[in-house]
Amino acid sequence: MKAVDEASIQDIHSLLNVAVVGHTNTGKTSLIRTMLRSTQFGEIEDGAGTTRHVERATIFAGNEAILNLHDTPGIEDSHALLRQLQAISSRHKTLSSAEILEKFISTTSIDDPLEQEAKVIRQVLRSDVLLYIIDVREPVLEKYLVEIEVLSKAMKPIIPVFNFIAEHTEELAVWRKKLAAFNIHASLEFDTVAFSFEAEKRLYQKIQSLVELHYDRLQKLINHRAKAWDQLCLSAAKRIAELIVSVACYRENKYRHNDNIADSTAAQKLKDFVRKAEQRCLRDLLGIFNFSENDIALQKIPVSNGQWQLDIFAPGVLKAYGLDVGSAALKGAAAGAGIDLMVGGLSLGAASALGAIAGTGWSTFRRYGKEIKAKIQGTQWLCVDENTLQILYLRQQQLLAKLMHRGHAACHADQIDTAVPSASEKLPNNWPAMISILQQNPAWHKPSTSRNQNPQYQEIEAKLIKALLESD
Ligand SMILES: Nc1nc2c(ncn2[C@@H]2O[C@H](COP(=O)(O)OP(=O)(O)OP(=O)(O)O)[C@@H](O)[C@H]2O)c(=O)[nH]1
Ligand SMILES: [Mg+2]
């Protein structure tokens, strides 16, 4: 056991060392948390000077250690730091710039005002690559340029990482231009709290191009992460498909003596089932992507205390999801919003239920004659109506998109929360046919071997998953 420990310790020492540096409060610790997929690392606060010491974290591909990330305290006084370096340089004219930095750290005592900066510089000198994190919301102040000037004295490759990029494209352009003056062209946009798998991949590729020696190891990490990411998205899409199936297949027996569908106990039971099913799905999805309450707030996902803020059966829900309120209101008058009547194994559609009940005209009867007969003679069930199923699907689809693109979603939060343009376009192909099959297979509402092996079920599940992943 000891030998293994020693081997792994040695392994960690031979790894690529990446220092995450920058001005204070730019999101250095946040970036590391994102890269580690862990909310446990370090301290994060909306204020300067949160990280006080250098802290190491190792990134693995499976069991294999790939690289060390070093979180560093934020640089606070770059002007004083530069002055100090200039003073050393004038005293020791023959020293190289890196040697001046060495001299600086060896002569800075624990209670020196530049103690934090010395910690940063020490780690910079011990690292192979520097990620310089920039808060693009900040103007390009002299103090930041001085930071870059000081860091470049270490002669290590610097990759600028632009953070807080959402809605700050102009500022981003200014930053790029300024950095070009330092001959730093290769930069990355990376919303740290927000996560985009593609941005992360580009980050590793950039490091790969700068430190050839570690190319293969980094490639292993890229491949490993790509696979894990695909699996993550697949399990999330699968979970949503399960929700849609379980709700579409669900039926509640309607007792005939109670004619008011909307207020019946059966309708309440049905609604309750749908709400709980959606809530469980939400919890599972957040769990799959390891989302915290903080992430939910940052992404403006309309969820509080683990529940959707807008109840799926609330009157405003149709409008919020771009569905036809007019025709739905008519249906609602008959059956109660969200509820449909199913007779003899077929969903009548709430509007036709209205027609049947009120005896409106020959055409309704001709179309639904058989069902109406069954209605009189046979068992009646309540099921979830078409609109509710659409909303259920669209809502999960949006949630999935936000979970998959934390950062990008954050830039368009208002748009996403209030309106979904062309809702029907976003539904999977053959949606009505799929729903009709599901409604006729109430036994599928729970997973079972016979359901899961049924080719028709498998086809529907695959179509739902494909549509969810493609809509991204
Ligand atoms: N909206 C948004 N907030 C972010 C992002 N990155 C960081 N933050 C927030 O910015 C604040 C500072 O983040 P930290 O990660 O503590 O910054 P730091 O650079 O480590 O700070 P020091 O350790 O004090 O130098 C926190 O409140 C984060 O939640 C981002 O990409 N988007
Ligand atoms: Mg920090």
Short mmCIF file of N, CA and C and ligand atoms in Angstrom, two decimals, residues 23-30 43-51 74 163-164 191-194 298, ligand 1:
data_model
loop_
_atom_site.label_atom_id
_atom_site.label_comp_id
_atom_site.label_asym_id
_atom_site.label_seq_id
_atom_site.Cartn_x
_atom_site.Cartn_y
_atom_site.Cartn_z
N HIS A 23 -5.81 39.25 -10.89
CA HIS A 23 -6.18 40.23 -9.89
C HIS A 23 -7.15 39.58 -8.91
N THR A 24 -7.31 40.21 -7.77
CA THR A 24 -8.21 39.62 -6.78
C THR A 24 -9.68 39.67 -7.25
N ASN A 25 -10.42 38.63 -6.90
CA ASN A 25 -11.87 38.56 -7.17
C ASN A 25 -12.23 38.44 -8.65
N THR A 26 -11.36 37.84 -9.43
CA THR A 26 -11.68 37.70 -10.86
C THR A 26 -12.31 36.34 -11.18
N GLY A 27 -12.34 35.45 -10.19
CA GLY A 27 -12.95 34.13 -10.42
C GLY A 27 -11.95 33.00 -10.55
N LYS A 28 -10.78 33.14 -9.95
CA LYS A 28 -9.75 32.10 -10.06
C LYS A 28 -10.20 30.80 -9.39
N THR A 29 -10.68 30.96 -8.15
CA THR A 29 -11.12 29.76 -7.42
C THR A 29 -12.35 29.14 -8.11
N SER A 30 -13.20 29.99 -8.62
CA SER A 30 -14.39 29.49 -9.33
C SER A 30 -13.99 28.65 -10.54
N GLU A 43 -12.26 28.58 -1.12
CA GLU A 43 -13.29 29.51 -0.64
C GLU A 43 -13.64 30.45 -1.79
N ILE A 44 -14.92 30.74 -1.94
CA ILE A 44 -15.33 31.70 -2.97
C ILE A 44 -16.19 32.77 -2.31
N GLU A 45 -15.87 33.99 -2.57
CA GLU A 45 -16.68 35.07 -2.02
C GLU A 45 -16.69 36.24 -2.98
N ASP A 46 -17.74 37.02 -2.88
CA ASP A 46 -17.81 38.20 -3.73
C ASP A 46 -17.10 39.35 -3.01
N GLY A 47 -15.82 39.28 -2.98
CA GLY A 47 -15.03 40.30 -2.29
C GLY A 47 -13.56 39.99 -2.50
N ALA A 48 -12.72 41.00 -2.31
CA ALA A 48 -11.29 40.80 -2.57
C ALA A 48 -10.64 39.97 -1.47
N GLY A 49 -9.54 39.35 -1.83
CA GLY A 49 -8.70 38.66 -0.85
C GLY A 49 -9.31 37.44 -0.22
N THR A 50 -10.09 36.68 -0.97
CA THR A 50 -10.71 35.48 -0.41
C THR A 50 -9.68 34.37 -0.23
N THR A 51 -8.94 34.08 -1.30
CA THR A 51 -7.92 33.04 -1.21
C THR A 51 -6.65 33.66 -0.63
N GLY A 74 -5.23 36.54 -4.94
CA GLY A 74 -5.30 37.58 -5.96
C GLY A 74 -4.18 38.60 -5.78
N ASN A 163 -13.14 36.07 -18.10
CA ASN A 163 -14.27 35.62 -17.30
C ASN A 163 -15.36 36.70 -17.27
N PHE A 164 -16.54 36.33 -16.86
CA PHE A 164 -17.70 37.23 -16.82
C PHE A 164 -17.98 37.80 -18.22
N ASP A 191 -16.60 31.34 -19.07
CA ASP A 191 -17.37 31.76 -17.91
C ASP A 191 -17.19 30.71 -16.83
N THR A 192 -16.60 31.09 -15.72
CA THR A 192 -16.15 30.05 -14.79
C THR A 192 -17.26 29.39 -14.00
N VAL A 193 -18.16 30.18 -13.47
CA VAL A 193 -19.27 29.56 -12.75
C VAL A 193 -20.11 28.82 -13.78
N ALA A 194 -20.27 29.51 -14.88
CA ALA A 194 -20.96 28.93 -16.01
C ALA A 194 -20.01 27.97 -16.69
N LEU A 298 -27.64 31.76 -10.46
CA LEU A 298 -26.82 32.38 -11.49
C LEU A 298 -27.39 32.16 -12.89
N1 LIG B 1 -21.77 35.52 -12.79
C1 LIG B 1 -20.56 35.02 -12.63
N2 LIG B 1 -19.99 35.10 -11.41
C2 LIG B 1 -18.75 34.60 -11.23
C3 LIG B 1 -18.05 33.99 -12.30
N3 LIG B 1 -16.83 33.61 -11.83
C4 LIG B 1 -16.79 33.98 -10.53
N4 LIG B 1 -17.94 34.57 -10.15
C5 LIG B 1 -18.23 35.15 -8.84
O1 LIG B 1 -17.21 36.09 -8.53
C6 LIG B 1 -16.88 36.09 -7.17
C7 LIG B 1 -15.40 35.89 -6.96
O2 LIG B 1 -15.05 34.59 -7.33
P1 LIG B 1 -13.77 33.85 -6.74
O3 LIG B 1 -13.65 32.55 -7.46
O4 LIG B 1 -13.78 33.82 -5.24
O5 LIG B 1 -12.61 34.84 -7.21
P2 LIG B 1 -11.06 34.76 -6.89
O6 LIG B 1 -10.36 35.32 -8.07
O7 LIG B 1 -10.69 33.39 -6.47
O8 LIG B 1 -10.95 35.78 -5.68
P3 LIG B 1 -9.72 35.96 -4.64
O9 LIG B 1 -9.40 34.62 -4.10
O10 LIG B 1 -10.27 36.89 -3.63
O11 LIG B 1 -8.61 36.56 -5.44
C8 LIG B 1 -17.77 35.04 -6.54
O12 LIG B 1 -18.89 35.66 -5.99
C9 LIG B 1 -18.16 34.16 -7.71
O13 LIG B 1 -19.40 33.49 -7.48
C10 LIG B 1 -18.69 33.91 -13.58
O14 LIG B 1 -18.18 33.38 -14.54
N5 LIG B 1 -19.94 34.45 -13.68
#
